[in-house]
Amino acid sequence: MGITRGVIVTMLFGLVLFVLIPIYVPRPNFIPGFAPPPDMWPRAVSILGMLLGLLLLGLSLSKKTEAIADPEAASEIRGDTPLGKLMARFGLAVLAFTLFVVAVELLGFLLACILLLAAVLVLTGYWHHKWISLSVAVGLPLLLHLFFSSALNTRFPAGTLLKALGF
């Protein structure tokens, strides 16, 4: 199973890298010369995805990984949490990411990221330490937003609702 997943992940990111991202993306005039080109991040993510797929493929061929991938070991990793509860959490996570796409349009990227990270922390069960989780859910997107907006001069969507309110 791991071999198949490794091949599929590698092929998917290879398709994105070599087919979907054009070979030459012109640099717009308003981007300064020291800034990275527009296709840098999609290429970086695609290369990283291919490397992770190849790593999964290599680890799947290992005998140690074969022993770990025992179905009985999966129940030990899962603990006492029933499979139905895990599937419900997965469905809620998919719903959270879907709502994130809608929230970016309405609330802007920063607030949508804060809400998504808070939802992910709740769904994974790390909400027991509420103040730490809340500070991570607010602080991490703020730090990333400040880094990308000030250091890399990257602008994120502000959101139509916030623009209408004057923010």
PDB file of C-alpha atoms in Angstrom:
ATOM      1  CA  MET A   1       0.000   0.000   0.000  1.00  0.00           C
ATOM      2  CA  GLY A   2       2.831   2.418   0.837  1.00  0.00           C
ATOM      3  CA  ILE A   3       4.541   1.745  -2.477  1.00  0.00           C
ATOM      4  CA  THR A   4       1.366   2.634  -4.356  1.00  0.00           C
ATOM      5  CA  ARG A   5       0.901   5.807  -2.309  1.00  0.00           C
ATOM      6  CA  GLY A   6       4.519   6.822  -2.861  1.00  0.00           C
ATOM      7  CA  VAL A   7       4.210   6.387  -6.614  1.00  0.00           C
ATOM      8  CA  ILE A   8       0.877   8.250  -6.732  1.00  0.00           C
ATOM      9  CA  VAL A   9       2.169  11.176  -4.644  1.00  0.00           C
ATOM     10  CA  THR A  10       5.354  11.414  -6.717  1.00  0.00           C
ATOM     11  CA  MET A  11       3.402  11.287  -9.991  1.00  0.00           C
ATOM     12  CA  LEU A  12       0.854  13.864  -8.801  1.00  0.00           C
ATOM     13  CA  PHE A  13       3.479  16.419  -7.814  1.00  0.00           C
ATOM     14  CA  GLY A  14       5.521  15.571 -10.925  1.00  0.00           C
ATOM     15  CA  LEU A  15       2.459  16.286 -13.054  1.00  0.00           C
ATOM     16  CA  VAL A  16       2.004  19.628 -11.331  1.00  0.00           C
ATOM     17  CA  LEU A  17       5.696  20.494 -11.639  1.00  0.00           C
ATOM     18  CA  PHE A  18       6.301  19.447 -15.233  1.00  0.00           C
ATOM     19  CA  VAL A  19       2.882  19.913 -16.859  1.00  0.00           C
ATOM     20  CA  LEU A  20       0.664  22.344 -14.963  1.00  0.00           C
ATOM     21  CA  ILE A  21       3.282  24.971 -14.067  1.00  0.00           C
ATOM     22  CA  PRO A  22       4.435  26.589 -17.314  1.00  0.00           C
ATOM     23  CA  ILE A  23       8.139  26.404 -18.087  1.00  0.00           C
ATOM     24  CA  TYR A  24       8.442  30.155 -18.490  1.00  0.00           C
ATOM     25  CA  VAL A  25       6.354  32.505 -16.400  1.00  0.00           C
ATOM     26  CA  PRO A  26       7.030  36.131 -17.327  1.00  0.00           C
ATOM     27  CA  ARG A  27       7.993  38.429 -14.462  1.00  0.00           C
ATOM     28  CA  PRO A  28       5.564  41.351 -14.234  1.00  0.00           C
ATOM     29  CA  ASN A  29       7.123  44.825 -14.370  1.00  0.00           C
ATOM     30  CA  PHE A  30       5.875  45.818 -10.921  1.00  0.00           C
ATOM     31  CA  ILE A  31       7.878  43.036  -9.196  1.00  0.00           C
ATOM     32  CA  PRO A  32      11.375  44.261  -8.248  1.00  0.00           C
ATOM     33  CA  GLY A  33      14.403  42.354  -9.530  1.00  0.00           C
ATOM     34  CA  PHE A  34      15.395  40.981  -6.123  1.00  0.00           C
ATOM     35  CA  ALA A  35      11.958  39.422  -5.497  1.00  0.00           C
ATOM     36  CA  PRO A  36      11.398  35.767  -6.353  1.00  0.00           C
ATOM     37  CA  PRO A  37       9.594  34.995  -9.623  1.00  0.00           C
ATOM     38  CA  PRO A  38       5.861  34.197  -9.547  1.00  0.00           C
ATOM     39  CA  ASP A  39       6.402  30.481 -10.126  1.00  0.00           C
ATOM     40  CA  MET A  40       8.908  30.005  -7.294  1.00  0.00           C
ATOM     41  CA  TRP A  41       6.524  28.832  -4.546  1.00  0.00           C
ATOM     42  CA  PRO A  42       4.473  26.456  -6.720  1.00  0.00           C
ATOM     43  CA  ARG A  43       7.727  24.922  -7.968  1.00  0.00           C
ATOM     44  CA  ALA A  44       9.168  24.681  -4.440  1.00  0.00           C
ATOM     45  CA  VAL A  45       6.033  22.974  -3.104  1.00  0.00           C
ATOM     46  CA  SER A  46       5.931  20.598  -6.081  1.00  0.00           C
ATOM     47  CA  ILE A  47       9.586  19.629  -5.685  1.00  0.00           C
ATOM     48  CA  LEU A  48       9.084  19.110  -1.949  1.00  0.00           C
ATOM     49  CA  GLY A  49       5.987  16.969  -2.653  1.00  0.00           C
ATOM     50  CA  MET A  50       7.929  14.839  -5.131  1.00  0.00           C
ATOM     51  CA  LEU A  51      10.753  14.379  -2.625  1.00  0.00           C
ATOM     52  CA  LEU A  52       8.275  13.340   0.079  1.00  0.00           C
ATOM     53  CA  GLY A  53       6.632  10.906  -2.346  1.00  0.00           C
ATOM     54  CA  LEU A  54      10.024   9.401  -3.153  1.00  0.00           C
ATOM     55  CA  LEU A  55      10.804   9.208   0.577  1.00  0.00           C
ATOM     56  CA  LEU A  56       7.516   7.376   1.162  1.00  0.00           C
ATOM     57  CA  LEU A  57       8.355   5.030  -1.695  1.00  0.00           C
ATOM     58  CA  GLY A  58      11.812   4.348  -0.275  1.00  0.00           C
ATOM     59  CA  LEU A  59      10.520   3.811   3.253  1.00  0.00           C
ATOM     60  CA  SER A  60       7.818   1.467   1.952  1.00  0.00           C
ATOM     61  CA  LEU A  61      10.482  -0.778   0.464  1.00  0.00           C
ATOM     62  CA  SER A  62      12.178  -1.097   3.856  1.00  0.00           C
ATOM     63  CA  LYS A  63      11.570  -4.228   5.942  1.00  0.00           C
ATOM     64  CA  LYS A  64      11.277  -2.213   9.177  1.00  0.00           C
ATOM     65  CA  THR A  65       8.450  -0.161   7.722  1.00  0.00           C
ATOM     66  CA  GLU A  66       6.717  -3.329   6.612  1.00  0.00           C
ATOM     67  CA  ALA A  67       6.710  -4.544  10.217  1.00  0.00           C
ATOM     68  CA  ILE A  68       5.342  -1.199  11.459  1.00  0.00           C
ATOM     69  CA  ALA A  69       2.574  -1.143   8.843  1.00  0.00           C
ATOM     70  CA  ASP A  70       0.854  -4.078  10.510  1.00  0.00           C
ATOM     71  CA  PRO A  71      -2.930  -3.443  10.773  1.00  0.00           C
ATOM     72  CA  GLU A  72      -2.852  -4.376  14.462  1.00  0.00           C
ATOM     73  CA  ALA A  73      -0.245  -1.650  15.056  1.00  0.00           C
ATOM     74  CA  ALA A  74      -2.670   0.916  13.625  1.00  0.00           C
ATOM     75  CA  SER A  75      -5.108   0.265  16.445  1.00  0.00           C
ATOM     76  CA  GLU A  76      -2.281   0.868  18.945  1.00  0.00           C
ATOM     77  CA  ILE A  77      -1.493   4.211  17.329  1.00  0.00           C
ATOM     78  CA  ARG A  78      -5.177   5.154  17.236  1.00  0.00           C
ATOM     79  CA  GLY A  79      -5.591   4.260  20.892  1.00  0.00           C
ATOM     80  CA  ASP A  80      -9.088   3.890  22.287  1.00  0.00           C
ATOM     81  CA  THR A  81     -10.654   6.357  19.844  1.00  0.00           C
ATOM     82  CA  PRO A  82     -13.308   4.576  17.771  1.00  0.00           C
ATOM     83  CA  LEU A  83     -12.930   4.614  14.010  1.00  0.00           C
ATOM     84  CA  GLY A  84     -16.298   6.380  13.581  1.00  0.00           C
ATOM     85  CA  LYS A  85     -15.125   9.280  15.720  1.00  0.00           C
ATOM     86  CA  LEU A  86     -11.925   9.568  13.703  1.00  0.00           C
ATOM     87  CA  MET A  87     -13.902   9.583  10.449  1.00  0.00           C
ATOM     88  CA  ALA A  88     -16.210  12.282  11.837  1.00  0.00           C
ATOM     89  CA  ARG A  89     -13.149  14.380  12.721  1.00  0.00           C
ATOM     90  CA  PHE A  90     -11.821  13.857   9.206  1.00  0.00           C
ATOM     91  CA  GLY A  91     -15.138  15.009   7.735  1.00  0.00           C
ATOM     92  CA  LEU A  92     -15.110  18.076   9.973  1.00  0.00           C
ATOM     93  CA  ALA A  93     -11.538  18.825   8.898  1.00  0.00           C
ATOM     94  CA  VAL A  94     -12.574  18.694   5.235  1.00  0.00           C
ATOM     95  CA  LEU A  95     -15.493  20.988   6.089  1.00  0.00           C
ATOM     96  CA  ALA A  96     -13.115  23.379   7.900  1.00  0.00           C
ATOM     97  CA  PHE A  97     -10.849  23.608   4.847  1.00  0.00           C
ATOM     98  CA  THR A  98     -13.867  24.172   2.600  1.00  0.00           C
ATOM     99  CA  LEU A  99     -15.101  26.939   4.873  1.00  0.00           C
ATOM    100  CA  PHE A 100     -11.570  28.379   4.838  1.00  0.00           C
ATOM    101  CA  VAL A 101     -11.836  28.941   1.088  1.00  0.00           C
ATOM    102  CA  VAL A 102     -15.115  30.812   1.575  1.00  0.00           C
ATOM    103  CA  ALA A 103     -13.775  32.732   4.589  1.00  0.00           C
ATOM    104  CA  VAL A 104     -10.767  34.000   2.615  1.00  0.00           C
ATOM    105  CA  GLU A 105     -13.152  35.707   0.213  1.00  0.00           C
ATOM    106  CA  LEU A 106     -15.227  37.265   2.989  1.00  0.00           C
ATOM    107  CA  LEU A 107     -12.895  37.862   5.937  1.00  0.00           C
ATOM    108  CA  GLY A 108      -9.506  37.975   4.275  1.00  0.00           C
ATOM    109  CA  PHE A 109      -6.550  35.657   4.484  1.00  0.00           C
ATOM    110  CA  LEU A 110      -5.361  36.520   7.991  1.00  0.00           C
ATOM    111  CA  LEU A 111      -8.672  36.039   9.826  1.00  0.00           C
ATOM    112  CA  ALA A 112      -9.466  32.929   7.784  1.00  0.00           C
ATOM    113  CA  CYS A 113      -6.088  31.418   8.755  1.00  0.00           C
ATOM    114  CA  ILE A 114      -6.705  32.185  12.423  1.00  0.00           C
ATOM    115  CA  LEU A 115     -10.109  30.487  12.281  1.00  0.00           C
ATOM    116  CA  LEU A 116      -8.741  27.497  10.356  1.00  0.00           C
ATOM    117  CA  LEU A 117      -5.867  26.963  12.774  1.00  0.00           C
ATOM    118  CA  ALA A 118      -8.215  27.203  15.750  1.00  0.00           C
ATOM    119  CA  ALA A 119     -10.543  24.647  14.118  1.00  0.00           C
ATOM    120  CA  VAL A 120      -7.645  22.289  13.392  1.00  0.00           C
ATOM    121  CA  LEU A 121      -6.422  22.556  16.987  1.00  0.00           C
ATOM    122  CA  VAL A 122      -9.920  21.758  18.270  1.00  0.00           C
ATOM    123  CA  LEU A 123     -10.323  18.802  15.887  1.00  0.00           C
ATOM    124  CA  THR A 124      -6.948  17.282  16.748  1.00  0.00           C
ATOM    125  CA  GLY A 125      -7.602  17.524  20.465  1.00  0.00           C
ATOM    126  CA  TYR A 126      -4.908  20.062  21.316  1.00  0.00           C
ATOM    127  CA  TRP A 127      -7.435  22.489  22.742  1.00  0.00           C
ATOM    128  CA  HIS A 128      -6.940  21.242  26.320  1.00  0.00           C
ATOM    129  CA  HIS A 129      -4.407  23.994  26.967  1.00  0.00           C
ATOM    130  CA  LYS A 130      -6.708  26.770  25.803  1.00  0.00           C
ATOM    131  CA  TRP A 131      -4.380  29.749  26.291  1.00  0.00           C
ATOM    132  CA  ILE A 132      -1.460  28.102  24.528  1.00  0.00           C
ATOM    133  CA  SER A 133      -3.674  26.927  21.674  1.00  0.00           C
ATOM    134  CA  LEU A 134      -5.322  30.329  21.346  1.00  0.00           C
ATOM    135  CA  SER A 135      -1.955  32.104  21.313  1.00  0.00           C
ATOM    136  CA  VAL A 136      -0.677  29.700  18.633  1.00  0.00           C
ATOM    137  CA  ALA A 137      -3.893  30.059  16.586  1.00  0.00           C
ATOM    138  CA  VAL A 138      -3.587  33.847  16.629  1.00  0.00           C
ATOM    139  CA  GLY A 139       0.181  34.329  16.841  1.00  0.00           C
ATOM    140  CA  LEU A 140       1.390  31.979  14.107  1.00  0.00           C
ATOM    141  CA  PRO A 141      -0.784  33.424  11.310  1.00  0.00           C
ATOM    142  CA  LEU A 142       0.071  36.951  12.484  1.00  0.00           C
ATOM    143  CA  LEU A 143       3.812  36.238  12.396  1.00  0.00           C
ATOM    144  CA  LEU A 144       3.586  34.587   8.980  1.00  0.00           C
ATOM    145  CA  HIS A 145       1.470  37.446   7.642  1.00  0.00           C
ATOM    146  CA  LEU A 146       3.919  40.036   8.963  1.00  0.00           C
ATOM    147  CA  PHE A 147       6.875  38.135   7.516  1.00  0.00           C
ATOM    148  CA  PHE A 148       5.353  37.730   4.085  1.00  0.00           C
ATOM    149  CA  SER A 149       3.944  41.258   3.919  1.00  0.00           C
ATOM    150  CA  SER A 150       7.008  43.110   5.214  1.00  0.00           C
ATOM    151  CA  ALA A 151      10.011  40.948   4.278  1.00  0.00           C
ATOM    152  CA  LEU A 152       8.774  39.468   1.007  1.00  0.00           C
ATOM    153  CA  ASN A 153       6.315  42.231   0.053  1.00  0.00           C
ATOM    154  CA  THR A 154       3.584  39.668  -0.593  1.00  0.00           C
ATOM    155  CA  ARG A 155       0.019  40.879  -0.297  1.00  0.00           C
ATOM    156  CA  PHE A 156      -2.817  38.583   0.739  1.00  0.00           C
ATOM    157  CA  PRO A 157      -6.545  39.025   0.052  1.00  0.00           C
ATOM    158  CA  ALA A 158      -8.178  41.498   2.457  1.00  0.00           C
ATOM    159  CA  GLY A 159     -11.712  40.128   2.121  1.00  0.00           C
ATOM    160  CA  THR A 160     -14.831  41.779   0.774  1.00  0.00           C
ATOM    161  CA  LEU A 161     -16.617  42.013   4.122  1.00  0.00           C
ATOM    162  CA  LEU A 162     -13.685  43.733   5.808  1.00  0.00           C
ATOM    163  CA  LYS A 163     -13.267  46.121   2.863  1.00  0.00           C
ATOM    164  CA  ALA A 164     -16.944  47.047   3.145  1.00  0.00           C
ATOM    165  CA  LEU A 165     -16.477  47.735   6.872  1.00  0.00           C
ATOM    166  CA  GLY A 166     -13.439  49.934   6.152  1.00  0.00           C
ATOM    167  CA  PHE A 167     -10.612  47.678   7.328  1.00  0.00           C
TER     168      PHE A 167
END
